[in-house]
PDB file of C-alpha atoms in Angstrom:
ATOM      1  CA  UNK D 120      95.863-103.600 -16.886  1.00  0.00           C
ATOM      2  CA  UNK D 121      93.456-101.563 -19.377  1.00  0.00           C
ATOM      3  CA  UNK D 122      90.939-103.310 -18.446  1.00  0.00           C
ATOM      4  CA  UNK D 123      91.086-103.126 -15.161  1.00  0.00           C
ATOM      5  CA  UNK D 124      91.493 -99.467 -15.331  1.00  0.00           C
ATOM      6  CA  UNK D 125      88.462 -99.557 -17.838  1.00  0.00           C
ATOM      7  CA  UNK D 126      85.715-101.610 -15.346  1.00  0.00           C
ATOM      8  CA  UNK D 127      86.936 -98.824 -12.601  1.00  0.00           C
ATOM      9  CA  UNK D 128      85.701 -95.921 -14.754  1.00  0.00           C
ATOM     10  CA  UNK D 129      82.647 -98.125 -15.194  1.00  0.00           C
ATOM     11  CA  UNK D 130      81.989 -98.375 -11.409  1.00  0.00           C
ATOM     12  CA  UNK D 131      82.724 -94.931 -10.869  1.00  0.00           C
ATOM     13  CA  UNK D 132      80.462 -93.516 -13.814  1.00  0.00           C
ATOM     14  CA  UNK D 133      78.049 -95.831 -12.944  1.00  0.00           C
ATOM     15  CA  UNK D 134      78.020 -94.418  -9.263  1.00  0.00           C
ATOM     16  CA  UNK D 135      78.066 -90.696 -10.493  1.00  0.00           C
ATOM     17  CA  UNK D 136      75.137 -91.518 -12.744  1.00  0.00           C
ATOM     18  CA  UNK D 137      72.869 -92.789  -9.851  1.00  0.00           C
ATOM     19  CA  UNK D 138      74.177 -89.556  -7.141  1.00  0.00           C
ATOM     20  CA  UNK D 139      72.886 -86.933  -9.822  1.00  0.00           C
ATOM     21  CA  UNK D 140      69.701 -89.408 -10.119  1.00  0.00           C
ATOM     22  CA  UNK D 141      68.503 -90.430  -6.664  1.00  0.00           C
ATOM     23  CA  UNK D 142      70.453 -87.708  -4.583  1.00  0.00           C
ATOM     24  CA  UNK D 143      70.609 -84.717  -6.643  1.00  0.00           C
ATOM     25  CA  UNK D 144      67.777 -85.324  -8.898  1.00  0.00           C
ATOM     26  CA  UNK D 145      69.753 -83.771 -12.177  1.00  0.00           C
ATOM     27  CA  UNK D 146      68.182 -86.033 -15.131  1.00  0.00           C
ATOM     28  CA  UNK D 147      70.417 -84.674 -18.019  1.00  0.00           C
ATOM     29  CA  UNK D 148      73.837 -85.378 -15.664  1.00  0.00           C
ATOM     30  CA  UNK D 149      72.534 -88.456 -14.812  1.00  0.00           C
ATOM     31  CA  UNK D 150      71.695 -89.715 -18.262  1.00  0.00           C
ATOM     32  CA  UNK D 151      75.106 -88.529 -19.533  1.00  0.00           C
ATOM     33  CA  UNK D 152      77.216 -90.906 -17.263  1.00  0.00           C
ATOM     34  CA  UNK D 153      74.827 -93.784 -17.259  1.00  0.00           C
ATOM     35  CA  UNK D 154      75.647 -93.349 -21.352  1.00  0.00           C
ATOM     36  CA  UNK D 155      78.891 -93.738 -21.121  1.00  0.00           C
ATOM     37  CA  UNK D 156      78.691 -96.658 -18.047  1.00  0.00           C
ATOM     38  CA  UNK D 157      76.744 -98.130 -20.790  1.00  0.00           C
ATOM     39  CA  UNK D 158      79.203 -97.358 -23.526  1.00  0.00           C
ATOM     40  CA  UNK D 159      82.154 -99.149 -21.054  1.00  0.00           C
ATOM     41  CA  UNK D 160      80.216-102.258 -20.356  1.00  0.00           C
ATOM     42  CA  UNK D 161      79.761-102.555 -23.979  1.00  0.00           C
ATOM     43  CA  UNK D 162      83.788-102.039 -24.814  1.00  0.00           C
ATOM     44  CA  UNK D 163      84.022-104.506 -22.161  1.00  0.00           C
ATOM     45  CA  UNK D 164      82.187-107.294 -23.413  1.00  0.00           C
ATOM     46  CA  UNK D 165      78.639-106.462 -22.646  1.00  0.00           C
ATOM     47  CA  UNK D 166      76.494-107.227 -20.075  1.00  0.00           C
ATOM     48  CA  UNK D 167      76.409-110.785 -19.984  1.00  0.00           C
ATOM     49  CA  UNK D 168      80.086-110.402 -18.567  1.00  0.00           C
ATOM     50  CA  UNK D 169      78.984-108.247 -15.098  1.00  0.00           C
ATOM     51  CA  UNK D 170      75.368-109.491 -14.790  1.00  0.00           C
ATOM     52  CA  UNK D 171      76.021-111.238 -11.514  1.00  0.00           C
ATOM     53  CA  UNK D 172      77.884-108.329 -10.408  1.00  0.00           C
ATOM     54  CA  UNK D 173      76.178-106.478  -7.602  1.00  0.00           C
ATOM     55  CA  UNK D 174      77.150-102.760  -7.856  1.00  0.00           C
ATOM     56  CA  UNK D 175      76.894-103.184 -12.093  1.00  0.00           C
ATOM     57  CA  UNK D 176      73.049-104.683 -11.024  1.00  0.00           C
ATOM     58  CA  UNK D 177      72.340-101.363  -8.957  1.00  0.00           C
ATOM     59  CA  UNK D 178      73.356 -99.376 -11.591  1.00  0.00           C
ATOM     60  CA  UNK D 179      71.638-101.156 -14.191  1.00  0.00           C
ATOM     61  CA  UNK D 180      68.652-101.018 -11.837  1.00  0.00           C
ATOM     62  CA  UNK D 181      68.940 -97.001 -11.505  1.00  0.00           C
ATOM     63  CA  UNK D 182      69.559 -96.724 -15.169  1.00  0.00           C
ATOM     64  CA  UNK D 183      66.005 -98.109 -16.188  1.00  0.00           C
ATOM     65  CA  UNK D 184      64.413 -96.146 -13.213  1.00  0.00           C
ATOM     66  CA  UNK D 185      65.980 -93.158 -14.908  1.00  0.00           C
ATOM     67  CA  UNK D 186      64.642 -93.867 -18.380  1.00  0.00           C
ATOM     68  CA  UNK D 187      61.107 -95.117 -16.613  1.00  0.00           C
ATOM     69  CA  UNK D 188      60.942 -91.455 -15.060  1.00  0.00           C
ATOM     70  CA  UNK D 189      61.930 -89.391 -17.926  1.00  0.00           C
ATOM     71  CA  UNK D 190      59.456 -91.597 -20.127  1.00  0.00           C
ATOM     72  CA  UNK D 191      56.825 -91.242 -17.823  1.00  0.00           C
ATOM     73  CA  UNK D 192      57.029 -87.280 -17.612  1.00  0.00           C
ATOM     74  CA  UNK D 193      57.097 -87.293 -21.162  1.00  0.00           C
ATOM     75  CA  UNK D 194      54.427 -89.268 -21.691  1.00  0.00           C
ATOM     76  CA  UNK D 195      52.156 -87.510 -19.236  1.00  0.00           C
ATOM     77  CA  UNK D 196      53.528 -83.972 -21.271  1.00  0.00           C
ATOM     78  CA  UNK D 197      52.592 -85.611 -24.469  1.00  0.00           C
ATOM     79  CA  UNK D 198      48.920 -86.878 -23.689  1.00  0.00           C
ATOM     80  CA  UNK D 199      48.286 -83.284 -21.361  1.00  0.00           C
ATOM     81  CA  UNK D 200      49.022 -81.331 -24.958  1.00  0.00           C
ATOM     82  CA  UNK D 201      46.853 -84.116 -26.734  1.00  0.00           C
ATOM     83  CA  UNK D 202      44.140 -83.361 -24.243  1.00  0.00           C
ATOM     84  CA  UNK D 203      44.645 -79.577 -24.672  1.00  0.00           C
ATOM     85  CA  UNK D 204      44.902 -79.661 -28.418  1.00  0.00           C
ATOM     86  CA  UNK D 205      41.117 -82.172 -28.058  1.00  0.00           C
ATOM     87  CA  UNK D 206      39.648 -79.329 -26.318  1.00  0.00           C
ATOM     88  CA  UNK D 207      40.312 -76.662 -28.595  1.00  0.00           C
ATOM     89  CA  UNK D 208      39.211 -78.960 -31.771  1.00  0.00           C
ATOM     90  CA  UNK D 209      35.960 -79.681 -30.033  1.00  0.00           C
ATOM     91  CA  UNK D 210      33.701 -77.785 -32.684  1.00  0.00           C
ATOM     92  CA  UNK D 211      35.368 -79.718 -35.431  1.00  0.00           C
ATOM     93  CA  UNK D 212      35.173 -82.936 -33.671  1.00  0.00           C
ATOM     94  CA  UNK D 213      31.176 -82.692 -33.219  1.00  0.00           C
ATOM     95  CA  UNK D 214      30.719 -82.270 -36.504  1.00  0.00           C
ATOM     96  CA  UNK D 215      32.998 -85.461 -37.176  1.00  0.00           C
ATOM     97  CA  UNK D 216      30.672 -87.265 -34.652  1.00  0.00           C
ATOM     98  CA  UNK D 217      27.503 -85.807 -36.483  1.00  0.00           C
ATOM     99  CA  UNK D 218      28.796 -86.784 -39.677  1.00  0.00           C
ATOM    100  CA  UNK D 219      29.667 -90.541 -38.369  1.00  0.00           C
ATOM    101  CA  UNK D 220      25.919 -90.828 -36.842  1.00  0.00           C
ATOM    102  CA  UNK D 221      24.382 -90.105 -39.995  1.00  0.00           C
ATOM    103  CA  UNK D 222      26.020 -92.750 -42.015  1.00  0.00           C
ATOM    104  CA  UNK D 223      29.449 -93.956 -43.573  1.00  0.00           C
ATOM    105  CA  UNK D 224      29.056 -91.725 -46.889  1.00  0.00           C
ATOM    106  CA  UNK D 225      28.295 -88.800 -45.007  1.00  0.00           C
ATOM    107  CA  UNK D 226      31.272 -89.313 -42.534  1.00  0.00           C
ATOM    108  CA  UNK D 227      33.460 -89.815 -45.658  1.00  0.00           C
ATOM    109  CA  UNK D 228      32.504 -87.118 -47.813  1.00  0.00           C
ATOM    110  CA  UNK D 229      33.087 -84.819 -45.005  1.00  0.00           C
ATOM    111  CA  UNK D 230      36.436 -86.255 -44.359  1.00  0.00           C
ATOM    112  CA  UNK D 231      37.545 -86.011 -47.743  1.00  0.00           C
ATOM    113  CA  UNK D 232      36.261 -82.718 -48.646  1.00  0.00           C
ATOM    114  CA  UNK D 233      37.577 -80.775 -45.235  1.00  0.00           C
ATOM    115  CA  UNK D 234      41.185 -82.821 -45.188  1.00  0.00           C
ATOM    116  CA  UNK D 235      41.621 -83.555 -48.804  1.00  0.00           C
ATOM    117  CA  UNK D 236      44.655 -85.436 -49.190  1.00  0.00           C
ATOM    118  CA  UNK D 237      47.494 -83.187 -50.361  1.00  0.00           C
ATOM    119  CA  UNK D 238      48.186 -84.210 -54.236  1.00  0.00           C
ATOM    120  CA  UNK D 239      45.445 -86.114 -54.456  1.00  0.00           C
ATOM    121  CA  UNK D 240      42.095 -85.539 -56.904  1.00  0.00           C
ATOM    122  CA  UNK D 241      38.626 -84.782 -55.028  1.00  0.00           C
ATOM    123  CA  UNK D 242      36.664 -87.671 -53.519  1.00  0.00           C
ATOM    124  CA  UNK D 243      33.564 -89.006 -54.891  1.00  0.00           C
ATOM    125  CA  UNK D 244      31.253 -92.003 -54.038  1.00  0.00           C
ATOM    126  CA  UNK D 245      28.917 -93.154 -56.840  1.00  0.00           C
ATOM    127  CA  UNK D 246      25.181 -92.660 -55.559  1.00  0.00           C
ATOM    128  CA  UNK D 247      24.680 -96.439 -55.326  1.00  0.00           C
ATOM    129  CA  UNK D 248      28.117 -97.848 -54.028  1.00  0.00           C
ATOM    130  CA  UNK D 249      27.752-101.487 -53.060  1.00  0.00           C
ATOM    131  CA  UNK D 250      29.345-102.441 -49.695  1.00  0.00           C
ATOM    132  CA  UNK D 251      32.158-104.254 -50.698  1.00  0.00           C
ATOM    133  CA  UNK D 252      33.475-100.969 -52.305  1.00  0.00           C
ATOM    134  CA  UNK D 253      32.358 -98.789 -49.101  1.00  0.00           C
ATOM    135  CA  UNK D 254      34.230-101.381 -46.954  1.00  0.00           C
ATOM    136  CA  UNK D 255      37.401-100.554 -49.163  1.00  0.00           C
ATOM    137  CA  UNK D 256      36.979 -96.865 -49.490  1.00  0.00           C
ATOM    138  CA  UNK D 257      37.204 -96.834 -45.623  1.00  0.00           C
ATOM    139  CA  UNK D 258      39.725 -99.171 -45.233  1.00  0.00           C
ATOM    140  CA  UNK D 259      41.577 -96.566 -47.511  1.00  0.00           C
ATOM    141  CA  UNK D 260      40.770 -93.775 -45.441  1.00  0.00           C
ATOM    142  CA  UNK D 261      41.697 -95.367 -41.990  1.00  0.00           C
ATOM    143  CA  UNK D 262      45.103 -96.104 -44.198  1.00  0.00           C
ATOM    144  CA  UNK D 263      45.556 -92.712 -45.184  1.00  0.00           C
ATOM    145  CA  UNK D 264      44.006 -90.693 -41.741  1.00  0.00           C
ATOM    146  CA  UNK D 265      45.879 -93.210 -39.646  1.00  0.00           C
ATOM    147  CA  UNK D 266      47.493 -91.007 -37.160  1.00  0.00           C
ATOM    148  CA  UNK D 267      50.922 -93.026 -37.132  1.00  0.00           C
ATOM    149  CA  UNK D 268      50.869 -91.933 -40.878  1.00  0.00           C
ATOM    150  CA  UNK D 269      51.539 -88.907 -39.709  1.00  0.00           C
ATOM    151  CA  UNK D 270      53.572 -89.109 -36.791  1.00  0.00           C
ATOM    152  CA  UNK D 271      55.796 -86.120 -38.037  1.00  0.00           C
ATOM    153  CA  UNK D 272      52.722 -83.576 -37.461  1.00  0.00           C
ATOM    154  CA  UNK D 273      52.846 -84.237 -33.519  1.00  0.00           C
ATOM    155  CA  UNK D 274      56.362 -83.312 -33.793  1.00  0.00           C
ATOM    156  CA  UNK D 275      55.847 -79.996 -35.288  1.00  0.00           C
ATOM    157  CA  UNK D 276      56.462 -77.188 -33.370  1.00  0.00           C
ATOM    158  CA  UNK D 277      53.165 -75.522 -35.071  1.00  0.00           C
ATOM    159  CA  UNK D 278      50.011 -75.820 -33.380  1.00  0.00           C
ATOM    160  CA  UNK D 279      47.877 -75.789 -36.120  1.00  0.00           C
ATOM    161  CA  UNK D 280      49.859 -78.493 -37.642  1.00  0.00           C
ATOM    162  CA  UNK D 281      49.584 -80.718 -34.198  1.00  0.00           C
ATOM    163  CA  UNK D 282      45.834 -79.744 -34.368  1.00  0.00           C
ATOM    164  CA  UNK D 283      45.545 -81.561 -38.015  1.00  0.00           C
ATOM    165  CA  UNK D 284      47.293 -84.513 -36.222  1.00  0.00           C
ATOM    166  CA  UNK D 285      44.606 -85.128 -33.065  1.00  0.00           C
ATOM    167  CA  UNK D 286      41.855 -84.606 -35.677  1.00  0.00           C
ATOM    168  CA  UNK D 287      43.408 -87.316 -37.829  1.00  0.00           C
ATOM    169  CA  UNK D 288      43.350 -89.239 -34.661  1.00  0.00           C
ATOM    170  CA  UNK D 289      39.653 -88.868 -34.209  1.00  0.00           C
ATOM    171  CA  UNK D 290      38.791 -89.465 -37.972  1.00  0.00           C
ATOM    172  CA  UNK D 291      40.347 -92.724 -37.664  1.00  0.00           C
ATOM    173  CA  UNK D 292      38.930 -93.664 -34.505  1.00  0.00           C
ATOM    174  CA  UNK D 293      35.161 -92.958 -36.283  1.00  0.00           C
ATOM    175  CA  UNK D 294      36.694 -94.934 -39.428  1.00  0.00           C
ATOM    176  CA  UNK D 295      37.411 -97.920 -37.323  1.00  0.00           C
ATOM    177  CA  UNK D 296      33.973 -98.029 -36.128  1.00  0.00           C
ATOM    178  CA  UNK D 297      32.495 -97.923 -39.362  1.00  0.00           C
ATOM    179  CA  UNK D 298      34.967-100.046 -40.531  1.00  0.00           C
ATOM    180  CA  UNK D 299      34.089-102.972 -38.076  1.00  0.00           C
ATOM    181  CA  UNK D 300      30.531-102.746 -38.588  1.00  0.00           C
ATOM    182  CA  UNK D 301      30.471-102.778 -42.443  1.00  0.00           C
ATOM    183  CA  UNK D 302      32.858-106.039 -41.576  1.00  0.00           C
ATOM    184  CA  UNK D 303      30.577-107.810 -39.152  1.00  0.00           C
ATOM    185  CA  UNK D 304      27.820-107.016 -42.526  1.00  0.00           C
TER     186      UNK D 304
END
């Protein structure tokens, strides 16, 4: 029958998947057959059908292992350019950090005057701002420096533009600080 035929293909895929995995160590191959074991177990009625199934467990199994490796290499690529990236922003980020230790309106009006929002009018704090409207000004800042705000700068393929999105990160981690203090106030 077809489906017969069709949980075959699955087993062999499956199999193919893990020998370019574990024996031949070809990622891309590998990914490409344990997509379409995938894809047949689906057309077949999903996993709940073959989950006591020993050889569909094993593949499963190498499956995940596959996606663990490939997400750990790319995580250790991603934070290795985020480290690099750190270094070479170092001047900036000392003034950041001298900014921060000599207050919150200091630390903002840096912030706001270096990385002015794009489309967005000059920041200004009144001379005597009361807390409550500090506490909301930096709320608004970690909202707008939040680094997942800008997700689509650590995609960029420029540097400069990936060095605007560490720096973001670092703003926000001094904003949080601030933030959590003028809380606990």
């Amino acid at each position: 029958s077809q489906e017969r035929i069709l949980k075959h293909e699955m087993r062999a895929t499956a199999k193919i998947g893990e020998i370019y995995f574990v024996a031949l160590k070809m990622e891309e191959y590998a990914t490409r057959y344990f997509d379409k074991f995938w894809e047949l177990t689906t057309t077949l009625g999903g996993p709940s059908k073959f989950i006591s199934v020993d050889w569909w467990k094993a593949a499963t199994a190498a499956r995940q292992n596959l996606a663990k490796t490939i997400g750990d290499r790319e995580r250790a690529q991603t934070e290795a350019q985020f480290a690099e990236i750190k270094t070479q922003c170092k001047e900036t980020f000392a003034e950041i950090e001298k900014k921060a230790a000599a207050g919150t309106v200091p630390l903002l009006s840096f912030i706001w005057t270096c990385f002015p929002p794009v489309g967005k009018n000059t920041f200004e704090l009144p001379a005597n701002v009361k807390p409550d409207e500090l506490k909301s000004t930096v709320l608004k800042s970690i909202r707008y420096f939040h680094p997942d705000k800008h997700a689509s700068k650590w995609e960029s393929e420029d540097i400069e533009v990936k060095k605007l999105y560490v720096t973001y990160a670092e703003i926000t981690k001094h904003l949080n600080r601030k933030y959590s203090t003028l809380k606990s106030a």
